[in-house]
Short mmCIF file of C-alpha atoms in Angstrom, two decimals:
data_model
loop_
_atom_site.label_atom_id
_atom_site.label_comp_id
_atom_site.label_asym_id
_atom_site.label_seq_id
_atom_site.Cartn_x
_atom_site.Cartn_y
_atom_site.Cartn_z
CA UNK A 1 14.78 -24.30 6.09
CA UNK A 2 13.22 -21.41 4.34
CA UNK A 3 11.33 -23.43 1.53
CA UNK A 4 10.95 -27.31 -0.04
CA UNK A 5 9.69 -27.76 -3.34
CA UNK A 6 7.35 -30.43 -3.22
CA UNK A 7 6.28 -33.30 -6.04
CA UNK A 8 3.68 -32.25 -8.44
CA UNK A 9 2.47 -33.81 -11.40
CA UNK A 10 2.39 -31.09 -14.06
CA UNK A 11 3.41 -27.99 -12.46
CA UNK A 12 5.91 -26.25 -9.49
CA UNK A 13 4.41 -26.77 -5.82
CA UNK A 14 6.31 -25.17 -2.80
CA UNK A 15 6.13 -24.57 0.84
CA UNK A 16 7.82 -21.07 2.35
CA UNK A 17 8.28 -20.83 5.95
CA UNK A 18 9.12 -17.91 7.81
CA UNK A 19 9.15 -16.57 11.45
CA UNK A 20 6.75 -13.36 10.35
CA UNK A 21 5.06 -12.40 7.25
CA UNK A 22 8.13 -10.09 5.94
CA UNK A 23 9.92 -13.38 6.13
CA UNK A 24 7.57 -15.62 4.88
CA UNK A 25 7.14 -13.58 1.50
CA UNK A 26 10.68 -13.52 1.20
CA UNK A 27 11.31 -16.87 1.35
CA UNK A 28 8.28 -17.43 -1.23
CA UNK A 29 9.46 -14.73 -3.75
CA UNK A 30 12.79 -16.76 -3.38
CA UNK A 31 11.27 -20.22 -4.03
CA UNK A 32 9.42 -18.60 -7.21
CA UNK A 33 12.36 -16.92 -8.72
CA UNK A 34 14.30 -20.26 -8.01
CA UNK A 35 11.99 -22.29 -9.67
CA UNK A 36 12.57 -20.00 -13.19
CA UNK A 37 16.15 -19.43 -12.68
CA UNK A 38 19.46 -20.67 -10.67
CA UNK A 39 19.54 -17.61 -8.81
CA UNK A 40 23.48 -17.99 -7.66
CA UNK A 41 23.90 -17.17 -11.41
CA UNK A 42 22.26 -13.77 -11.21
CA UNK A 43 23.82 -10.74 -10.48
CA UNK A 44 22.30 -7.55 -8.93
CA UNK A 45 22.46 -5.10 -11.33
CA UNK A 46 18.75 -3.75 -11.54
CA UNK A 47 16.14 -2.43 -8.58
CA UNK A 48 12.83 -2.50 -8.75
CA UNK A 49 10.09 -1.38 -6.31
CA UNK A 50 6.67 -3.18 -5.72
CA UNK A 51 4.27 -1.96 -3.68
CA UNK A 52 0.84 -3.53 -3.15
CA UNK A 53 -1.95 -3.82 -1.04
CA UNK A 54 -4.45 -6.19 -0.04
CA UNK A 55 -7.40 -7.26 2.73
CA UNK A 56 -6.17 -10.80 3.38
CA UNK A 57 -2.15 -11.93 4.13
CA UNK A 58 -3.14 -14.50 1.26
CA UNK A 59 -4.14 -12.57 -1.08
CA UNK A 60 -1.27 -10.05 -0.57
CA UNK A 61 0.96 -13.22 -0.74
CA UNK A 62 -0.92 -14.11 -3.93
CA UNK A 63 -0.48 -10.51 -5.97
CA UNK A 64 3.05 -10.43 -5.08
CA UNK A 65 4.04 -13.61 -6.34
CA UNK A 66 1.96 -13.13 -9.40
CA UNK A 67 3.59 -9.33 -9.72
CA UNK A 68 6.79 -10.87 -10.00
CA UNK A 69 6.31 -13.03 -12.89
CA UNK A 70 4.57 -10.46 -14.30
CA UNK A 71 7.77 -8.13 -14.07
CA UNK A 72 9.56 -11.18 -15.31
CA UNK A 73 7.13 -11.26 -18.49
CA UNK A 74 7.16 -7.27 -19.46
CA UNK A 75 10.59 -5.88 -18.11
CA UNK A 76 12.52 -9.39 -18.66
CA UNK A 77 13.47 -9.43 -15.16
CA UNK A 78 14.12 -12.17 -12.45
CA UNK A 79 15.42 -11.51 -8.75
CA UNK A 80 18.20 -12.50 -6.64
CA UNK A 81 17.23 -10.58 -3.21
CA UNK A 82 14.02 -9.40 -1.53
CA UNK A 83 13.73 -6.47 1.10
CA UNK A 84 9.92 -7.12 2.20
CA UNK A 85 8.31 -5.11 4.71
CA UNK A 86 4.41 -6.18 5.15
CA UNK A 87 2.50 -3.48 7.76
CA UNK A 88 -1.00 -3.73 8.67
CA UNK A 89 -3.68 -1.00 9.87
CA UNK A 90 -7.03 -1.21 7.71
CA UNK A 91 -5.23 -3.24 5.08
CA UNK A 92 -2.09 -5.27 4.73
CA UNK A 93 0.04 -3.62 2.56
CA UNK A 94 3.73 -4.46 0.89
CA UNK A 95 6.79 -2.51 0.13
CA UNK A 96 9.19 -4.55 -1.49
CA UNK A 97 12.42 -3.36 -3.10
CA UNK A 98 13.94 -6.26 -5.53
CA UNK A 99 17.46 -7.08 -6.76
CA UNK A 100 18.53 -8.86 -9.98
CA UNK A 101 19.36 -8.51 -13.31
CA UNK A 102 17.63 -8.78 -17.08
CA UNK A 103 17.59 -12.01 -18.36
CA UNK A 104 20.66 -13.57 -19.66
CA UNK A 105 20.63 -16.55 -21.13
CA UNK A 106 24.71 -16.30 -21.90
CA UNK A 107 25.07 -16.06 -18.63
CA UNK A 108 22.20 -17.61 -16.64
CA UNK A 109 21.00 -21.08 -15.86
CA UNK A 110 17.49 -20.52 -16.80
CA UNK A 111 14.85 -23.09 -15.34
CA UNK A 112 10.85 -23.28 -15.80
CA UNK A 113 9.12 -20.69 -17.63
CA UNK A 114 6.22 -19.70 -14.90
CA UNK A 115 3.34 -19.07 -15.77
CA UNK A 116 1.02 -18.23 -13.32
CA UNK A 117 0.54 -18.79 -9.75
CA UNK A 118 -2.50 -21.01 -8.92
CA UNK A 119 -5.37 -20.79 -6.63
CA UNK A 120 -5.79 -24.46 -6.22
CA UNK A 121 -4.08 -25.34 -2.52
CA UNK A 122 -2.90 -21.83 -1.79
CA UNK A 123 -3.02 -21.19 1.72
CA UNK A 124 -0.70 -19.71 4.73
CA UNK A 125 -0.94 -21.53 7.94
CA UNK A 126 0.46 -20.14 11.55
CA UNK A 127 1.43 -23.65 13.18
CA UNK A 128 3.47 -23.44 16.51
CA UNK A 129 4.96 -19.72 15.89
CA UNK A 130 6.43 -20.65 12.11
CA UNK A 131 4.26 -19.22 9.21
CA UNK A 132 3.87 -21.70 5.97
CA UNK A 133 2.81 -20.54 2.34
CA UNK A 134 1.75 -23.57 -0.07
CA UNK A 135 1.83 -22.26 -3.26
CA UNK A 136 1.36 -23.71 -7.03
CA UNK A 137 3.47 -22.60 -9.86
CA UNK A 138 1.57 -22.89 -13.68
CA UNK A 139 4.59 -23.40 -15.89
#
Protein backbone atom coordinates (compact mmCIF):
# COMPACT_ATOMS: atom_id res chain seq x y z
CA UNK A 1 0.00 0.00 0.00
CA UNK A 2 1.60 3.29 -0.69
CA UNK A 3 -1.01 5.57 1.18
CA UNK A 4 -4.74 5.40 3.11
CA UNK A 5 -6.65 8.37 3.53
CA UNK A 6 -7.89 8.37 6.86
CA UNK A 7 -11.40 9.91 8.51
CA UNK A 8 -11.25 13.47 9.46
CA UNK A 9 -13.81 15.72 10.49
CA UNK A 10 -13.31 18.89 8.46
CA UNK A 11 -10.34 18.41 6.42
CA UNK A 12 -8.03 15.58 4.24
CA UNK A 13 -5.81 13.31 6.67
CA UNK A 14 -3.38 10.70 5.06
CA UNK A 15 -0.73 8.24 5.83
CA UNK A 16 2.28 7.66 3.01
CA UNK A 17 4.45 4.76 3.43
CA UNK A 18 7.49 4.10 1.69
CA UNK A 19 10.64 1.84 1.91
CA UNK A 20 13.11 5.18 1.90
CA UNK A 21 12.50 8.79 1.98
CA UNK A 22 12.56 9.18 -2.06
CA UNK A 23 9.66 6.81 -1.75
CA UNK A 24 7.94 8.04 1.01
CA UNK A 25 7.61 11.67 -0.57
CA UNK A 26 6.43 10.16 -3.56
CA UNK A 27 3.81 8.37 -2.27
CA UNK A 28 2.77 11.63 -0.18
CA UNK A 29 2.95 14.06 -3.20
CA UNK A 30 0.66 11.29 -4.75
CA UNK A 31 -1.87 11.16 -1.88
CA UNK A 32 -1.98 15.17 -2.03
CA UNK A 33 -2.48 15.53 -5.69
CA UNK A 34 -5.15 12.67 -5.34
CA UNK A 35 -6.96 14.28 -2.82
CA UNK A 36 -7.49 17.61 -5.39
CA UNK A 37 -7.82 15.65 -8.47
CA UNK A 38 -8.55 11.95 -10.00
CA UNK A 39 -5.18 11.72 -11.19
CA UNK A 40 -5.96 8.72 -13.90
CA UNK A 41 -7.68 11.71 -15.63
CA UNK A 42 -4.53 13.75 -16.02
CA UNK A 43 -2.28 13.64 -18.68
CA UNK A 44 1.48 14.50 -18.72
CA UNK A 45 1.86 17.24 -20.75
CA UNK A 46 3.85 19.80 -18.49
CA UNK A 47 7.37 19.38 -16.30
CA UNK A 48 8.19 21.14 -13.61
CA UNK A 49 11.28 21.10 -11.34
CA UNK A 50 11.30 21.63 -7.48
CA UNK A 51 14.13 21.76 -5.64
CA UNK A 52 14.28 22.44 -1.89
CA UNK A 53 16.13 22.10 1.07
CA UNK A 54 15.69 21.64 4.60
CA UNK A 55 17.39 20.56 8.26
CA UNK A 56 14.75 18.02 9.28
CA UNK A 57 13.15 14.98 6.79
CA UNK A 58 9.82 16.63 8.21
CA UNK A 59 10.19 19.70 7.41
CA UNK A 60 11.53 18.88 3.89
CA UNK A 61 8.39 16.63 3.69
CA UNK A 62 6.39 19.65 4.87
CA UNK A 63 7.76 22.44 2.11
CA UNK A 64 7.30 20.03 -0.58
CA UNK A 65 3.88 19.21 -0.05
CA UNK A 66 3.05 22.79 0.62
CA UNK A 67 5.23 23.75 -2.78
CA UNK A 68 2.96 21.74 -4.65
CA UNK A 69 -0.23 23.32 -3.87
CA UNK A 70 1.39 26.31 -4.16
CA UNK A 71 2.33 25.48 -7.92
CA UNK A 72 -1.22 24.30 -8.10
CA UNK A 73 -2.44 27.92 -6.90
CA UNK A 74 -0.03 30.25 -9.25
CA UNK A 75 0.79 28.07 -12.42
CA UNK A 76 -2.74 26.10 -12.30
CA UNK A 77 -0.99 22.93 -12.15
CA UNK A 78 -1.64 19.43 -10.56
CA UNK A 79 0.66 16.21 -11.01
CA UNK A 80 0.33 12.80 -12.21
CA UNK A 81 4.09 11.43 -11.55
CA UNK A 82 6.92 12.23 -9.13
CA UNK A 83 10.76 11.55 -9.75
CA UNK A 84 12.04 12.35 -6.03
CA UNK A 85 15.52 12.05 -5.13
CA UNK A 86 16.13 13.23 -1.29
CA UNK A 87 20.26 13.28 -0.47
CA UNK A 88 21.65 14.24 2.74
CA UNK A 89 25.20 15.76 3.79
CA UNK A 90 24.76 19.01 6.08
CA UNK A 91 21.15 19.30 5.00
CA UNK A 92 18.50 17.17 3.42
CA UNK A 93 17.82 18.44 0.26
CA UNK A 94 15.11 17.52 -2.72
CA UNK A 95 15.22 17.37 -6.43
CA UNK A 96 12.02 16.58 -7.72
CA UNK A 97 10.99 16.67 -11.38
CA UNK A 98 6.94 16.60 -11.73
CA UNK A 99 4.55 15.45 -14.48
CA UNK A 100 1.00 16.66 -15.24
CA UNK A 101 -0.96 18.94 -16.95
CA UNK A 102 -2.87 22.58 -16.37
CA UNK A 103 -6.03 22.27 -14.97
CA UNK A 104 -8.88 21.10 -16.99
CA UNK A 105 -11.98 21.04 -15.78
CA UNK A 106 -13.46 19.69 -19.43
CA UNK A 107 -11.45 17.10 -19.00
CA UNK A 108 -10.60 16.39 -15.36
CA UNK A 109 -12.38 15.00 -12.37
CA UNK A 110 -11.47 17.70 -10.05
CA UNK A 111 -11.76 16.86 -6.18
CA UNK A 112 -10.98 19.14 -2.95
CA UNK A 113 -9.61 22.45 -3.36
CA UNK A 114 -6.39 22.22 -0.82
CA UNK A 115 -5.57 24.58 0.97
CA UNK A 116 -2.81 24.20 3.04
CA UNK A 117 -0.99 21.49 4.64
CA UNK A 118 -1.26 21.48 8.49
CA UNK A 119 1.11 21.25 11.29
CA UNK A 120 -1.28 19.66 13.65
CA UNK A 121 -0.27 15.62 13.67
CA UNK A 122 2.45 15.88 11.06
CA UNK A 123 5.04 13.52 11.73
CA UNK A 124 7.24 10.65 9.83
CA UNK A 125 7.84 7.57 11.81
CA UNK A 126 10.60 4.68 10.86
CA UNK A 127 8.63 1.52 12.32
CA UNK A 128 10.15 -1.97 11.41
CA UNK A 129 12.13 -0.73 8.10
CA UNK A 130 8.77 1.04 6.42
CA UNK A 131 8.77 4.93 6.69
CA UNK A 132 5.12 6.60 7.48
CA UNK A 133 4.16 10.38 6.81
CA UNK A 134 0.78 11.54 8.64
CA UNK A 135 -0.15 14.47 7.06
CA UNK A 136 -3.32 17.01 7.24
CA UNK A 137 -4.77 18.56 4.22
CA UNK A 138 -6.69 22.32 4.94
CA UNK A 139 -9.27 22.30 2.18
Amino acid sequence: MKYKFLEHTADVMFEAYGKNLNELFTNSAIALEECMVNISTLKIKEKYKINLSSESAEGLLYDFLSELIFVKDTEGLLFKTFKIKISKNKVYELSAECQGEIINRKTQELLDDAKAVTKHLFNIKNEKNKLTAVVIVDI
